[in-house]
């Protein structure tokens, strides 16, 4: 009887790890919305202009939203890791690269034609090399992570759950707790405050650990909410009353824990058929929201100090303006990206690019194989 129960639990666990998790898909959208909140507050000029009560409220929203990048990176590990090894298509990178170039070059081309005084030929051509020119820091950092994913997955598979718990603890203590403490004097691990390949790789491994060890199933929603609230209030209190930004960083342990708590909460959400359809329809467009509103020309011409006027609003109105302006940017970019996805699907662009990527990959393998044989 006990053996049957154990077998049932194993099967149930396997199904839950392979079935699509719509809560995690929704978290992608929510995290990207938080990114727009960050940028409305920061680049939009609210944080720099706010004083008094408006300053305190603005920073509360900033700290709640600061976990967004960590959420996005952790979700990558949570979704991509599987106990059973699967073929990994490196050619998919070209589809993502094409998506990035579509916006980095396409938007600059529009400015080059319609508003040439703000767009030079050199800048236009540089936008064809988004990784090399660091056009989008997240994409540049994630490029390294993308090609390391199958090897990081092998590492996680090779560990027992007990070993992974220890490994996750080491990652947290070393790259978050100690690194955040050391940042007061020096960036000892060159994490660049989280704007780096290494930090995104650490976040990927945290996500894979959460998946392998079924962390969301082991942590109750109540505990996750309490932990989230404590971390946010602690970070906000230190920022406001100590006037210290020590914990306002992607590598901050409090910010990381907030991201982990969000993954725990969203991963257990259940939806009806309509909710699933809406999430499935819009979730693939989440990354495009980032690519559009952070595109360098859009960033400088349309986002810079665009929302500074909100800092002069009454305290009761400020939260509505922050969330409302972020929602406007988010929804507009989401719809534009969804239109691009449908356009690419209509002309089978991703399939063409991936086939080209497969051909290039085979040619590279053939070349290296021949060189290897010649050297033997």
GROMACS .gro file of C-alpha atoms in nm:
model
  376
    1UNK     CA    1   0.000   0.000   0.000
    2UNK     CA    2   0.279   0.242   0.095
    3UNK     CA    3   0.464   0.160  -0.227
    4UNK     CA    4   0.153   0.249  -0.432
    5UNK     CA    5   0.118   0.579  -0.246
    6UNK     CA    6   0.486   0.663  -0.306
    7UNK     CA    7   0.452   0.570  -0.673
    8UNK     CA    8   0.144   0.795  -0.701
    9UNK     CA    9   0.335   1.085  -0.542
   10UNK     CA   10   0.627   1.039  -0.783
   11UNK     CA   11   0.391   1.039  -1.083
   12UNK     CA   12   0.203   1.342  -0.945
   13UNK     CA   13   0.533   1.528  -0.894
   14UNK     CA   14   0.651   1.443  -1.245
   15UNK     CA   15   0.325   1.569  -1.398
   16UNK     CA   16   0.336   1.894  -1.199
   17UNK     CA   17   0.693   1.956  -1.315
   18UNK     CA   18   0.614   1.903  -1.684
   19UNK     CA   19   0.265   2.060  -1.714
   20UNK     CA   20   0.248   2.424  -1.817
   21UNK     CA   21   0.241   2.654  -1.517
   22UNK     CA   22   0.018   2.948  -1.604
   23UNK     CA   23   0.102   3.119  -1.277
   24UNK     CA   24   0.466   3.138  -1.383
   25UNK     CA   25   0.360   3.271  -1.724
   26UNK     CA   26   0.158   3.539  -1.546
   27UNK     CA   27   0.463   3.620  -1.334
   28UNK     CA   28   0.656   3.698  -1.655
   29UNK     CA   29   0.394   3.960  -1.739
   30UNK     CA   30   0.377   4.091  -1.382
   31UNK     CA   31   0.757   4.115  -1.357
   32UNK     CA   32   0.771   4.308  -1.683
   33UNK     CA   33   0.501   4.542  -1.554
   34UNK     CA   34   0.718   4.600  -1.246
   35UNK     CA   35   1.007   4.683  -1.482
   36UNK     CA   36   0.795   4.960  -1.635
   37UNK     CA   37   0.713   5.083  -1.283
   38UNK     CA   38   1.088   5.104  -1.213
   39UNK     CA   39   1.149   5.299  -1.531
   40UNK     CA   40   0.856   5.536  -1.483
   41UNK     CA   41   0.995   5.615  -1.138
   42UNK     CA   42   1.362   5.629  -1.235
   43UNK     CA   43   1.410   5.738  -1.595
   44UNK     CA   44   1.071   5.907  -1.583
   45UNK     CA   45   1.208   6.148  -1.322
   46UNK     CA   46   0.972   6.089  -1.029
   47UNK     CA   47   1.238   5.970  -0.783
   48UNK     CA   48   1.466   6.263  -0.864
   49UNK     CA   49   1.188   6.520  -0.825
   50UNK     CA   50   0.991   6.386  -0.529
   51UNK     CA   51   1.027   6.531  -0.179
   52UNK     CA   52   0.869   6.470   0.160
   53UNK     CA   53   0.580   6.224   0.164
   54UNK     CA   54   0.592   6.188  -0.214
   55UNK     CA   55   0.955   6.078  -0.184
   56UNK     CA   56   0.865   5.812   0.073
   57UNK     CA   57   0.574   5.677  -0.132
   58UNK     CA   58   0.778   5.675  -0.454
   59UNK     CA   59   1.056   5.475  -0.292
   60UNK     CA   60   0.808   5.224  -0.151
   61UNK     CA   61   0.689   5.148  -0.504
   62UNK     CA   62   1.050   5.143  -0.628
   63UNK     CA   63   1.150   4.883  -0.369
   64UNK     CA   64   0.846   4.662  -0.432
   65UNK     CA   65   0.926   4.667  -0.805
   66UNK     CA   66   1.302   4.621  -0.768
   67UNK     CA   67   1.274   4.242  -0.769
   68UNK     CA   68   1.146   4.241  -1.130
   69UNK     CA   69   1.473   4.150  -1.303
   70UNK     CA   70   1.546   3.877  -1.048
   71UNK     CA   71   1.195   3.737  -1.101
   72UNK     CA   72   1.246   3.724  -1.476
   73UNK     CA   73   1.584   3.551  -1.445
   74UNK     CA   74   1.465   3.303  -1.179
   75UNK     CA   75   1.167   3.212  -1.397
   76UNK     CA   76   1.410   3.126  -1.678
   77UNK     CA   77   1.572   2.865  -1.457
   78UNK     CA   78   1.241   2.744  -1.314
   79UNK     CA   79   1.092   2.688  -1.660
   80UNK     CA   80   1.401   2.567  -1.849
   81UNK     CA   81   1.521   2.308  -1.597
   82UNK     CA   82   1.389   1.953  -1.635
   83UNK     CA   83   1.489   1.637  -1.451
   84UNK     CA   84   1.497   1.448  -1.779
   85UNK     CA   85   1.747   1.582  -2.031
   86UNK     CA   86   1.594   1.729  -2.345
   87UNK     CA   87   1.752   1.839  -2.674
   88UNK     CA   88   1.858   2.203  -2.654
   89UNK     CA   89   1.812   2.413  -2.965
   90UNK     CA   90   2.088   2.672  -2.978
   91UNK     CA   91   1.930   2.793  -3.302
   92UNK     CA   92   1.651   2.953  -3.095
   93UNK     CA   93   1.897   3.225  -3.005
   94UNK     CA   94   1.876   3.365  -3.356
   95UNK     CA   95   1.499   3.409  -3.318
   96UNK     CA   96   1.554   3.612  -3.000
   97UNK     CA   97   1.837   3.805  -3.167
   98UNK     CA   98   1.609   3.888  -3.461
   99UNK     CA   99   1.343   4.011  -3.219
  100UNK     CA  100   1.599   4.237  -3.050
  101UNK     CA  101   1.734   4.375  -3.379
  102UNK     CA  102   1.379   4.434  -3.504
  103UNK     CA  103   1.340   4.698  -3.232
  104UNK     CA  104   1.697   4.823  -3.183
  105UNK     CA  105   1.746   4.884  -3.557
  106UNK     CA  106   1.383   4.930  -3.662
  107UNK     CA  107   1.306   5.212  -3.420
  108UNK     CA  108   1.636   5.385  -3.499
  109UNK     CA  109   1.559   5.356  -3.870
  110UNK     CA  110   1.226   5.531  -3.817
  111UNK     CA  111   1.403   5.815  -3.633
  112UNK     CA  112   1.676   5.825  -3.900
  113UNK     CA  113   1.410   5.885  -4.166
  114UNK     CA  114   1.161   6.101  -3.974
  115UNK     CA  115   1.387   6.285  -3.728
  116UNK     CA  116   1.746   6.271  -3.861
  117UNK     CA  117   1.871   6.538  -3.619
  118UNK     CA  118   1.862   6.285  -3.332
  119UNK     CA  119   1.995   5.984  -3.525
  120UNK     CA  120   2.337   5.945  -3.687
  121UNK     CA  121   2.440   5.679  -3.938
  122UNK     CA  122   2.694   5.533  -3.694
  123UNK     CA  123   2.431   5.489  -3.421
  124UNK     CA  124   2.191   5.335  -3.672
  125UNK     CA  125   2.449   5.078  -3.785
  126UNK     CA  126   2.557   5.005  -3.427
  127UNK     CA  127   2.200   4.902  -3.349
  128UNK     CA  128   2.252   4.602  -3.578
  129UNK     CA  129   2.500   4.473  -3.318
  130UNK     CA  130   2.292   4.486  -2.997
  131UNK     CA  131   2.512   4.246  -2.799
  132UNK     CA  132   2.848   4.398  -2.893
  133UNK     CA  133   2.728   4.756  -2.840
  134UNK     CA  134   2.549   4.669  -2.512
  135UNK     CA  135   2.225   4.811  -2.655
  136UNK     CA  136   2.023   4.613  -2.400
  137UNK     CA  137   2.220   4.511  -2.092
  138UNK     CA  138   1.982   4.225  -2.006
  139UNK     CA  139   2.004   4.071  -2.353
  140UNK     CA  140   2.383   4.101  -2.355
  141UNK     CA  141   2.409   3.932  -2.014
  142UNK     CA  142   2.146   3.670  -2.101
  143UNK     CA  143   2.336   3.580  -2.419
  144UNK     CA  144   2.602   3.420  -2.200
  145UNK     CA  145   2.338   3.247  -1.988
  146UNK     CA  146   2.155   3.113  -2.296
  147UNK     CA  147   2.455   2.919  -2.420
  148UNK     CA  148   2.533   2.790  -2.071
  149UNK     CA  149   2.181   2.663  -1.994
  150UNK     CA  150   2.230   2.297  -2.097
  151UNK     CA  151   2.552   2.279  -1.895
  152UNK     CA  152   2.398   2.441  -1.588
  153UNK     CA  153   2.108   2.196  -1.618
  154UNK     CA  154   2.356   1.906  -1.625
  155UNK     CA  155   2.513   2.041  -1.307
  156UNK     CA  156   2.176   2.061  -1.130
  157UNK     CA  157   2.074   1.712  -1.248
  158UNK     CA  158   2.399   1.570  -1.113
  159UNK     CA  159   2.317   1.698  -0.764
  160UNK     CA  160   2.086   1.538  -0.512
  161UNK     CA  161   1.818   1.757  -0.357
  162UNK     CA  162   2.025   1.779  -0.039
  163UNK     CA  163   2.329   1.891  -0.238
  164UNK     CA  164   2.120   2.146  -0.430
  165UNK     CA  165   1.989   2.292  -0.105
  166UNK     CA  166   2.348   2.341   0.009
  167UNK     CA  167   2.447   2.482  -0.329
  168UNK     CA  168   2.158   2.731  -0.324
  169UNK     CA  169   2.257   2.837   0.028
  170UNK     CA  170   2.615   2.898  -0.089
  171UNK     CA  171   2.494   3.102  -0.387
  172UNK     CA  172   2.272   3.312  -0.161
  173UNK     CA  173   2.532   3.368   0.112
  174UNK     CA  174   2.825   3.430  -0.123
  175UNK     CA  175   2.680   3.621  -0.419
  176UNK     CA  176   2.396   3.801  -0.240
  177UNK     CA  177   2.466   3.846   0.132
  178UNK     CA  178   2.845   3.880   0.122
  179UNK     CA  179   2.859   4.055  -0.216
  180UNK     CA  180   2.600   4.310  -0.103
  181UNK     CA  181   2.797   4.372   0.218
  182UNK     CA  182   3.126   4.405   0.029
  183UNK     CA  183   2.974   4.643  -0.227
  184UNK     CA  184   3.013   4.921   0.029
  185UNK     CA  185   3.384   4.919  -0.055
  186UNK     CA  186   3.436   4.708  -0.368
  187UNK     CA  187   3.250   4.492  -0.620
  188UNK     CA  188   3.445   4.179  -0.525
  189UNK     CA  189   3.277   3.942  -0.772
  190UNK     CA  190   3.225   4.198  -1.048
  191UNK     CA  191   2.848   4.153  -1.029
  192UNK     CA  192   2.795   4.517  -1.130
  193UNK     CA  193   2.500   4.542  -0.895
  194UNK     CA  194   2.327   4.257  -1.080
  195UNK     CA  195   2.374   4.401  -1.429
  196UNK     CA  196   2.593   4.110  -1.535
  197UNK     CA  197   2.606   3.763  -1.687
  198UNK     CA  198   2.727   3.614  -1.359
  199UNK     CA  199   2.430   3.742  -1.159
  200UNK     CA  200   2.178   3.621  -1.419
  201UNK     CA  201   2.351   3.281  -1.412
  202UNK     CA  202   2.317   3.273  -1.032
  203UNK     CA  203   1.947   3.360  -1.066
  204UNK     CA  204   1.903   3.085  -1.325
  205UNK     CA  205   2.052   2.833  -1.083
  206UNK     CA  206   1.823   2.959  -0.804
  207UNK     CA  207   1.526   2.902  -1.034
  208UNK     CA  208   1.648   2.553  -1.125
  209UNK     CA  209   1.693   2.476  -0.754
  210UNK     CA  210   1.337   2.587  -0.680
  211UNK     CA  211   1.210   2.356  -0.955
  212UNK     CA  212   1.423   2.054  -0.863
  213UNK     CA  213   1.355   2.074  -0.490
  214UNK     CA  214   0.986   2.173  -0.526
  215UNK     CA  215   1.037   2.481  -0.311
  216UNK     CA  216   0.697   2.640  -0.391
  217UNK     CA  217   0.521   2.325  -0.268
  218UNK     CA  218   0.718   2.334   0.057
  219UNK     CA  219   0.659   2.701   0.139
  220UNK     CA  220   0.307   2.811   0.229
  221UNK     CA  221   0.157   3.125   0.077
  222UNK     CA  222   0.128   3.277   0.425
  223UNK     CA  223   0.501   3.237   0.491
  224UNK     CA  224   0.585   3.376   0.147
  225UNK     CA  225   0.364   3.683   0.197
  226UNK     CA  226   0.504   3.752   0.545
  227UNK     CA  227   0.863   3.715   0.419
  228UNK     CA  228   0.788   3.942   0.122
  229UNK     CA  229   0.637   4.213   0.342
  230UNK     CA  230   0.922   4.201   0.595
  231UNK     CA  231   1.186   4.228   0.320
  232UNK     CA  232   1.011   4.520   0.149
  233UNK     CA  233   0.953   4.712   0.474
  234UNK     CA  234   1.307   4.647   0.598
  235UNK     CA  235   1.461   4.771   0.272
  236UNK     CA  236   1.229   5.074   0.262
  237UNK     CA  237   1.298   5.163   0.627
  238UNK     CA  238   1.676   5.151   0.575
  239UNK     CA  239   1.644   5.362   0.260
  240UNK     CA  240   1.417   5.628   0.412
  241UNK     CA  241   1.535   5.657   0.771
  242UNK     CA  242   1.900   5.554   0.734
  243UNK     CA  243   1.928   5.727   0.396
  244UNK     CA  244   2.114   5.423   0.267
  245UNK     CA  245   2.072   5.242  -0.065
  246UNK     CA  246   2.275   4.943   0.055
  247UNK     CA  247   1.980   4.707   0.013
  248UNK     CA  248   1.835   4.870  -0.299
  249UNK     CA  249   2.019   4.647  -0.545
  250UNK     CA  250   1.948   4.338  -0.753
  251UNK     CA  251   2.209   4.149  -0.549
  252UNK     CA  252   2.054   4.255  -0.217
  253UNK     CA  253   1.938   3.955  -0.009
  254UNK     CA  254   1.607   4.126   0.069
  255UNK     CA  255   1.537   4.200  -0.298
  256UNK     CA  256   1.632   3.844  -0.394
  257UNK     CA  257   1.402   3.699  -0.127
  258UNK     CA  258   1.114   3.913  -0.254
  259UNK     CA  259   1.165   3.763  -0.601
  260UNK     CA  260   1.173   3.409  -0.458
  261UNK     CA  261   0.850   3.479  -0.268
  262UNK     CA  262   0.678   3.601  -0.583
  263UNK     CA  263   0.781   3.280  -0.764
  264UNK     CA  264   0.638   3.075  -0.476
  265UNK     CA  265   0.309   3.266  -0.482
  266UNK     CA  266   0.255   3.279  -0.858
  267UNK     CA  267   0.358   2.917  -0.923
  268UNK     CA  268   0.062   2.793  -0.719
  269UNK     CA  269  -0.205   3.010  -0.881
  270UNK     CA  270  -0.493   2.837  -1.057
  271UNK     CA  271  -0.694   2.978  -1.348
  272UNK     CA  272  -1.007   2.902  -1.546
  273UNK     CA  273  -1.007   2.837  -1.920
  274UNK     CA  274  -1.045   3.206  -2.011
  275UNK     CA  275  -0.762   3.309  -1.779
  276UNK     CA  276  -0.536   3.041  -1.928
  277UNK     CA  277  -0.612   3.155  -2.282
  278UNK     CA  278  -0.538   3.520  -2.203
  279UNK     CA  279  -0.213   3.437  -2.024
  280UNK     CA  280  -0.104   3.202  -2.302
  281UNK     CA  281  -0.183   3.469  -2.562
  282UNK     CA  282   0.004   3.757  -2.398
  283UNK     CA  283   0.289   3.591  -2.202
  284UNK     CA  284   0.518   3.546  -2.507
  285UNK     CA  285   0.504   3.924  -2.560
  286UNK     CA  286   0.646   4.010  -2.216
  287UNK     CA  287   1.010   4.046  -2.325
  288UNK     CA  288   0.907   4.275  -2.610
  289UNK     CA  289   0.777   4.530  -2.358
  290UNK     CA  290   1.134   4.567  -2.232
  291UNK     CA  291   1.283   4.582  -2.582
  292UNK     CA  292   1.051   4.863  -2.692
  293UNK     CA  293   1.051   5.108  -2.403
  294UNK     CA  294   1.420   5.058  -2.314
  295UNK     CA  295   1.533   5.095  -2.677
  296UNK     CA  296   1.802   5.363  -2.652
  297UNK     CA  297   1.631   5.626  -2.866
  298UNK     CA  298   1.292   5.569  -2.704
  299UNK     CA  299   1.467   5.576  -2.366
  300UNK     CA  300   1.627   5.916  -2.429
  301UNK     CA  301   1.357   6.081  -2.641
  302UNK     CA  302   1.033   5.951  -2.487
  303UNK     CA  303   1.104   5.816  -2.137
  304UNK     CA  304   1.351   6.065  -1.988
  305UNK     CA  305   1.178   6.290  -1.731
  306UNK     CA  306   0.846   6.219  -1.897
  307UNK     CA  307   0.667   6.158  -1.566
  308UNK     CA  308   0.848   6.402  -1.335
  309UNK     CA  309   0.528   6.607  -1.298
  310UNK     CA  310   0.380   6.324  -1.089
  311UNK     CA  311   0.620   6.410  -0.805
  312UNK     CA  312   0.420   6.730  -0.741
  313UNK     CA  313   0.087   6.546  -0.711
  314UNK     CA  314  -0.095   6.489  -0.380
  315UNK     CA  315   0.017   6.179  -0.192
  316UNK     CA  316  -0.316   6.001  -0.250
  317UNK     CA  317  -0.293   6.059  -0.627
  318UNK     CA  318   0.074   5.965  -0.671
  319UNK     CA  319   0.028   5.583  -0.649
  320UNK     CA  320  -0.249   5.600  -0.909
  321UNK     CA  321  -0.027   5.802  -1.144
  322UNK     CA  322   0.272   5.571  -1.097
  323UNK     CA  323   0.073   5.254  -1.159
  324UNK     CA  324  -0.140   5.415  -1.431
  325UNK     CA  325   0.153   5.552  -1.633
  326UNK     CA  326   0.337   5.221  -1.598
  327UNK     CA  327   0.023   5.038  -1.713
  328UNK     CA  328  -0.003   5.267  -2.018
  329UNK     CA  329   0.359   5.199  -2.119
  330UNK     CA  330   0.321   4.828  -2.048
  331UNK     CA  331  -0.005   4.776  -2.240
  332UNK     CA  332   0.105   4.987  -2.538
  333UNK     CA  333   0.434   4.797  -2.571
  334UNK     CA  334   0.259   4.464  -2.512
  335UNK     CA  335   0.017   4.527  -2.799
  336UNK     CA  336   0.298   4.638  -3.032
  337UNK     CA  337   0.498   4.325  -2.951
  338UNK     CA  338   0.194   4.103  -2.999
  339UNK     CA  339   0.143   4.256  -3.343
  340UNK     CA  340   0.509   4.181  -3.425
  341UNK     CA  341   0.469   3.819  -3.313
  342UNK     CA  342   0.163   3.774  -3.535
  343UNK     CA  343   0.347   3.938  -3.826
  344UNK     CA  344   0.647   3.707  -3.784
  345UNK     CA  345   0.418   3.405  -3.759
  346UNK     CA  346   0.240   3.509  -4.078
  347UNK     CA  347   0.566   3.510  -4.272
  348UNK     CA  348   0.723   3.215  -4.081
  349UNK     CA  349   1.020   3.433  -3.987
  350UNK     CA  350   1.122   3.237  -3.676
  351UNK     CA  351   1.119   2.907  -3.864
  352UNK     CA  352   1.336   3.053  -4.141
  353UNK     CA  353   1.584   3.199  -3.893
  354UNK     CA  354   1.604   2.879  -3.686
  355UNK     CA  355   1.664   2.670  -3.998
  356UNK     CA  356   1.943   2.909  -4.093
  357UNK     CA  357   2.081   2.874  -3.741
  358UNK     CA  358   2.074   2.494  -3.764
  359UNK     CA  359   2.258   2.509  -4.098
  360UNK     CA  360   2.523   2.744  -3.956
  361UNK     CA  361   2.561   2.517  -3.652
  362UNK     CA  362   2.612   2.208  -3.866
  363UNK     CA  363   2.868   2.389  -4.081
  364UNK     CA  364   3.062   2.499  -3.772
  365UNK     CA  365   3.059   2.144  -3.634
  366UNK     CA  366   3.180   2.009  -3.970
  367UNK     CA  367   3.464   2.263  -3.981
  368UNK     CA  368   3.580   2.187  -3.626
  369UNK     CA  369   3.548   1.812  -3.687
  370UNK     CA  370   3.767   1.834  -3.997
  371UNK     CA  371   4.028   2.041  -3.813
  372UNK     CA  372   4.026   1.789  -3.531
  373UNK     CA  373   4.087   1.502  -3.771
  374UNK     CA  374   4.372   1.688  -3.942
  375UNK     CA  375   4.543   1.751  -3.608
  376UNK     CA  376   4.527   1.382  -3.510
   0.00000   0.00000   0.00000
